[in-house]
Coordinates of C-alpha atoms and ligand atoms in Angstrom, one line a residue:
M3 CA -79.0 174.7 -122.6
T4 CA -81.9 172.3 -122.6
Q5 CA -84.1 171.8 -125.7
P6 CA -87.0 174.3 -125.3
F7 CA -90.7 173.6 -125.1
L8 CA -92.0 174.8 -128.5
L9 CA -95.4 176.4 -129.0
A10 CA -96.3 177.2 -132.6
Q11 CA -98.8 180.0 -132.8
I12 CA -100.9 180.1 -136.0
S13 CA -103.4 182.9 -136.2
D14 CA -106.3 184.0 -138.4
L15 CA -106.9 181.1 -140.9
H16 CA -110.2 182.5 -142.3
I17 CA -111.1 179.2 -143.8
K18 CA -114.0 179.3 -146.3
A19 CA -116.1 176.4 -147.6
R20 CA -114.2 174.1 -150.0
G21 CA -113.5 175.7 -153.3
E22 CA -114.3 179.3 -152.1
L23 CA -111.7 182.1 -151.9
S24 CA -111.7 184.7 -149.1
Y25 CA -112.4 188.1 -150.4
R26 CA -112.4 186.5 -153.9
V27 CA -108.6 186.5 -153.8
V28 CA -107.2 184.3 -151.0
D29 CA -107.0 180.5 -151.2
T30 CA -107.0 180.1 -147.4
A31 CA -107.4 176.4 -147.5
G32 CA -104.4 175.9 -149.8
M33 CA -102.3 178.3 -147.7
L34 CA -103.2 176.6 -144.4
R35 CA -102.3 173.3 -146.0
A36 CA -98.9 174.8 -146.9
C37 CA -98.5 176.1 -143.3
V38 CA -99.3 172.8 -141.7
N39 CA -96.8 171.1 -144.0
H40 CA -94.2 173.7 -143.0
V41 CA -94.8 173.0 -139.3
L42 CA -94.5 169.3 -139.9
A43 CA -91.2 169.9 -141.8
L44 CA -89.6 171.9 -138.9
K45 CA -86.4 170.3 -137.7
Q46 CA -87.7 170.6 -134.1
Q47 CA -91.3 169.7 -133.9
P48 CA -93.5 172.0 -131.8
D49 CA -94.8 170.3 -128.6
A50 CA -98.2 172.2 -129.0
V51 CA -100.0 174.5 -131.4
A52 CA -102.2 177.5 -130.4
I53 CA -104.5 178.9 -133.0
T54 CA -105.5 182.4 -131.9
G55 CA -108.8 183.0 -133.5
D56 CA -110.6 183.7 -136.8
L57 CA -110.4 180.0 -137.6
T58 CA -113.0 180.4 -140.2
D59 CA -114.2 183.3 -142.2
G60 CA -117.9 183.0 -141.7
G61 CA -118.4 180.6 -138.7
L62 CA -120.2 178.0 -140.9
P63 CA -120.2 174.2 -140.1
E64 CA -118.7 173.4 -143.5
E65 CA -115.9 175.9 -142.9
Y66 CA -115.0 174.3 -139.6
A67 CA -115.2 170.8 -141.2
L68 CA -112.6 171.8 -143.8
M69 CA -110.4 173.6 -141.2
R70 CA -110.5 170.5 -139.0
E71 CA -109.5 168.3 -141.9
L72 CA -106.6 170.7 -142.8
I73 CA -105.1 170.7 -139.3
A74 CA -105.6 167.0 -138.8
P75 CA -102.0 166.1 -139.7
L76 CA -100.8 168.1 -136.6
E77 CA -100.4 165.3 -134.1
M78 CA -99.4 167.5 -131.2
P79 CA -102.1 169.0 -129.0
V80 CA -103.8 171.9 -130.7
Y81 CA -105.5 174.7 -128.7
L82 CA -108.1 176.9 -130.3
I83 CA -109.7 180.2 -129.4
P84 CA -112.4 182.0 -131.2
G85 CA -112.0 185.3 -133.1
N86 CA -114.6 187.8 -134.3
H87 CA -115.2 185.7 -137.5
D88 CA -116.0 182.5 -135.4
K89 CA -119.2 181.2 -133.9
H90 CA -118.8 179.6 -130.5
D91 CA -121.4 176.9 -130.7
V92 CA -120.5 175.9 -134.2
M93 CA -116.8 175.8 -133.3
R94 CA -117.5 173.7 -130.2
A95 CA -119.6 171.3 -132.2
A96 CA -117.0 170.9 -134.8
F97 CA -114.3 170.2 -132.2
A98 CA -116.3 168.0 -129.9
N99 CA -113.2 166.1 -128.8
H100 CA -111.4 169.3 -127.7
D101 CA -112.5 169.0 -124.1
Y102 CA -110.8 172.2 -123.0
L103 CA -113.3 174.1 -125.1
R104 CA -115.9 173.2 -122.5
Q105 CA -114.1 174.2 -119.4
S106 CA -116.4 177.2 -119.2
P107 CA -120.0 177.0 -120.3
G108 CA -120.4 180.3 -122.1
F109 CA -117.2 181.9 -123.1
V110 CA -114.3 179.9 -124.5
Q111 CA -111.9 180.4 -121.6
Y112 CA -109.6 177.6 -120.4
V113 CA -106.3 176.7 -118.8
I114 CA -103.9 174.0 -120.0
E115 CA -101.6 172.6 -117.3
A116 CA -100.0 169.9 -119.4
H117 CA -96.9 171.7 -120.5
P118 CA -93.8 173.5 -119.0
L119 CA -95.5 176.7 -120.1
R120 CA -99.0 177.2 -118.6
I121 CA -101.5 178.3 -121.3
V122 CA -104.4 180.5 -120.2
A123 CA -107.0 181.4 -122.9
I124 CA -109.6 184.2 -122.6
D125 CA -112.4 185.2 -124.9
T126 CA -112.7 188.7 -126.3
V127 CA -115.5 188.0 -128.8
I128 CA -118.6 190.1 -128.8
P129 CA -121.1 188.1 -130.9
G130 CA -121.9 189.9 -134.1
E131 CA -119.2 192.6 -133.8
S132 CA -115.7 193.0 -135.2
G133 CA -114.2 194.6 -132.2
G134 CA -113.7 192.8 -128.9
A135 CA -114.1 193.3 -125.1
L136 CA -113.4 191.4 -121.9
G137 CA -116.4 191.0 -119.7
E138 CA -116.3 191.4 -115.9
E139 CA -116.6 187.7 -115.4
G140 CA -113.8 186.9 -117.8
I141 CA -111.5 189.4 -116.1
A142 CA -112.3 188.0 -112.7
W143 CA -111.8 184.4 -114.0
L144 CA -108.4 185.4 -115.4
D145 CA -107.3 187.0 -112.1
R146 CA -108.3 183.9 -110.1
T147 CA -106.7 181.5 -112.6
L148 CA -103.4 183.4 -112.7
A149 CA -103.4 183.7 -108.9
R150 CA -103.6 179.9 -108.6
A151 CA -100.1 179.4 -110.1
P152 CA -97.9 182.4 -109.4
D153 CA -94.7 180.4 -110.0
R154 CA -95.7 178.9 -113.4
A155 CA -94.5 180.7 -116.5
T156 CA -97.6 181.5 -118.4
V157 CA -98.9 182.7 -121.7
V158 CA -102.3 184.3 -122.1
L159 CA -104.0 183.7 -125.5
M160 CA -106.6 186.2 -126.7
H161 CA -107.8 187.2 -130.1
H162 CA -108.1 191.0 -130.0
P163 CA -104.8 192.7 -129.0
P164 CA -105.1 195.0 -126.0
F165 CA -103.0 197.8 -127.6
T166 CA -103.0 200.4 -130.3
T167 CA -101.5 199.2 -133.6
H168 CA -101.7 202.6 -135.4
I169 CA -103.4 200.8 -138.3
G170 CA -106.5 202.9 -138.3
H171 CA -109.1 200.5 -139.4
M172 CA -107.8 197.8 -137.1
D173 CA -107.8 200.1 -134.1
A174 CA -111.4 201.0 -134.8
Y175 CA -112.2 197.3 -134.1
G176 CA -109.7 196.6 -131.3
L177 CA -110.3 195.7 -127.6
R178 CA -112.6 198.1 -125.8
N179 CA -111.3 197.7 -122.3
P180 CA -107.5 197.1 -122.2
E181 CA -107.2 198.9 -118.9
A182 CA -109.2 196.2 -117.1
L183 CA -106.9 193.6 -118.5
A184 CA -103.8 195.6 -117.6
A185 CA -104.9 195.9 -114.0
V186 CA -105.0 192.1 -113.7
I187 CA -101.9 191.3 -115.7
R188 CA -99.9 193.8 -113.5
R189 CA -100.6 191.6 -110.5
H190 CA -99.2 188.4 -112.1
P191 CA -95.6 188.8 -113.2
Q192 CA -95.4 185.2 -114.2
V193 CA -97.2 186.1 -117.5
E194 CA -94.4 185.9 -120.0
R195 CA -96.4 187.0 -123.0
I196 CA -99.9 187.9 -124.1
L197 CA -100.3 186.2 -127.5
C198 CA -102.9 187.7 -129.8
G199 CA -104.2 187.5 -133.4
H200 CA -106.7 189.7 -135.3
V201 CA -104.2 192.1 -136.9
H202 CA -102.5 189.7 -139.3
R203 CA -99.1 191.2 -138.7
P204 CA -96.4 190.6 -136.0
I205 CA -96.4 193.5 -133.5
E206 CA -95.0 193.8 -130.0
V207 CA -95.7 196.3 -127.2
R208 CA -94.8 196.6 -123.6
F209 CA -98.0 196.0 -121.7
A210 CA -98.7 196.0 -117.9
G211 CA -95.2 194.6 -117.1
T212 CA -95.2 191.9 -119.8
I213 CA -95.1 191.9 -123.6
A214 CA -98.2 191.8 -125.7
A215 CA -97.7 190.6 -129.2
T216 CA -99.8 189.7 -132.3
A217 CA -98.9 187.1 -134.9
P218 CA -98.7 187.2 -138.7
S219 CA -101.2 185.1 -140.6
P220 CA -100.6 182.0 -142.7
V221 CA -103.0 183.5 -145.2
H222 CA -103.3 187.2 -146.1
Q223 CA -101.7 190.0 -144.1
V224 CA -103.2 193.4 -143.2
A225 CA -101.6 196.2 -145.2
L226 CA -98.8 198.1 -143.3
D227 CA -100.5 201.5 -143.3
L228 CA -100.0 203.4 -140.0
G229 CA -102.6 206.1 -140.8
V230 CA -105.5 207.0 -138.5
D231 CA -107.6 206.9 -141.6
A232 CA -105.9 203.7 -143.0
P233 CA -108.6 201.9 -145.1
S234 CA -109.3 198.2 -144.6
R235 CA -106.9 196.5 -147.0
F236 CA -104.9 193.3 -147.1
V237 CA -101.7 192.3 -148.9
M238 CA -100.3 189.0 -150.0
E239 CA -97.0 189.4 -148.1
P240 CA -95.2 186.2 -147.1
P241 CA -97.4 184.0 -144.9
A242 CA -96.0 183.2 -141.5
Y243 CA -96.6 182.0 -138.0
R244 CA -94.9 182.3 -134.7
L245 CA -92.7 179.7 -133.0
H246 CA -92.3 180.4 -129.3
A247 CA -89.5 178.6 -127.4
Y248 CA -89.6 178.3 -123.6
T249 CA -87.0 177.2 -121.1
P250 CA -86.9 178.3 -117.5
E251 CA -83.4 179.6 -118.0
A252 CA -84.1 181.8 -121.1
G253 CA -87.8 182.6 -120.7
L254 CA -90.0 182.8 -123.7
V255 CA -88.2 183.5 -127.0
S256 CA -90.5 184.3 -129.9
H257 CA -89.5 183.6 -133.5
I258 CA -91.3 184.1 -136.8
A259 CA -91.4 181.2 -139.3
Y260 CA -92.1 182.1 -143.0
V261 CA -94.1 179.7 -145.0
G262 CA -92.8 179.1 -148.5
E263 CA -90.0 177.7 -150.6
F264 CA -86.8 179.8 -150.1
P265 CA -83.2 179.2 -151.4
G266 CA -80.8 177.8 -148.8
P267 CA -79.8 177.2 -146.2
Y268 CA -76.3 177.9 -147.2
P269 CA -73.2 177.5 -145.0
F270 CA -71.5 180.7 -143.9
R271 CA -68.3 180.2 -146.0
E272 CA -66.4 182.7 -148.1
R273 CA -65.5 180.1 -150.7
Ligands
LIG24 FE1 -108.5 187.8 -138.8
LIG25 FE1 -110.2 189.1 -136.0

């Protein structure tokens, strides 16, 4: 088996201005620094990193400046998409050298052809709202873009997941029109995975002939409360990110990497 193409997916960083805590609790900058160090210490270095939205907490220039500084040690290509906490113009200005962010003039939607796994990013953000949607233009662009390379294994990046999580307060701010996306995805079986953020938990669902999945966060996690009336709460469960491994033979294999200091590894020996 050949060494896989590795895509690390880090989602929902929620970086605040230097010295500020998110929700008066979370040191997002310190936790992102730990996450970046964890990635850099992986035995097999990722070939690329995708950051699936909510890069900052308030979309402020000083937040993007700090976030940029924190991810600077990542020397592999890093691909960003906005989440509902981001501001497109501010994000584009902060990452002026990320040319792919300007493939489309309005929405942040782009395609990356440089890797064995084709990366297609779409924009679900409705300015000023927590929930998301895909516009008609975005849907049509996705359909055209996927149609151009039917034989290339592909992942679609989007911030809002197109499925029910059963976490009441998150579903209240989910994606408004998952059916429109499903109709497109169903026509393009080369889509290995739809990689989402927003929910700060790892979740997988069968979706339109592929798998749609969210990622855990390297900062705070959303509380595991599957109630329709689940209140908006977060917990400091172990921070984590996803490590996706692709080979043509095995397809896309998705792992979770936990950030922290843990005992081991130990050899599997009885004595
Ligand atoms: Fe988030
Ligand atoms: Fe979000």
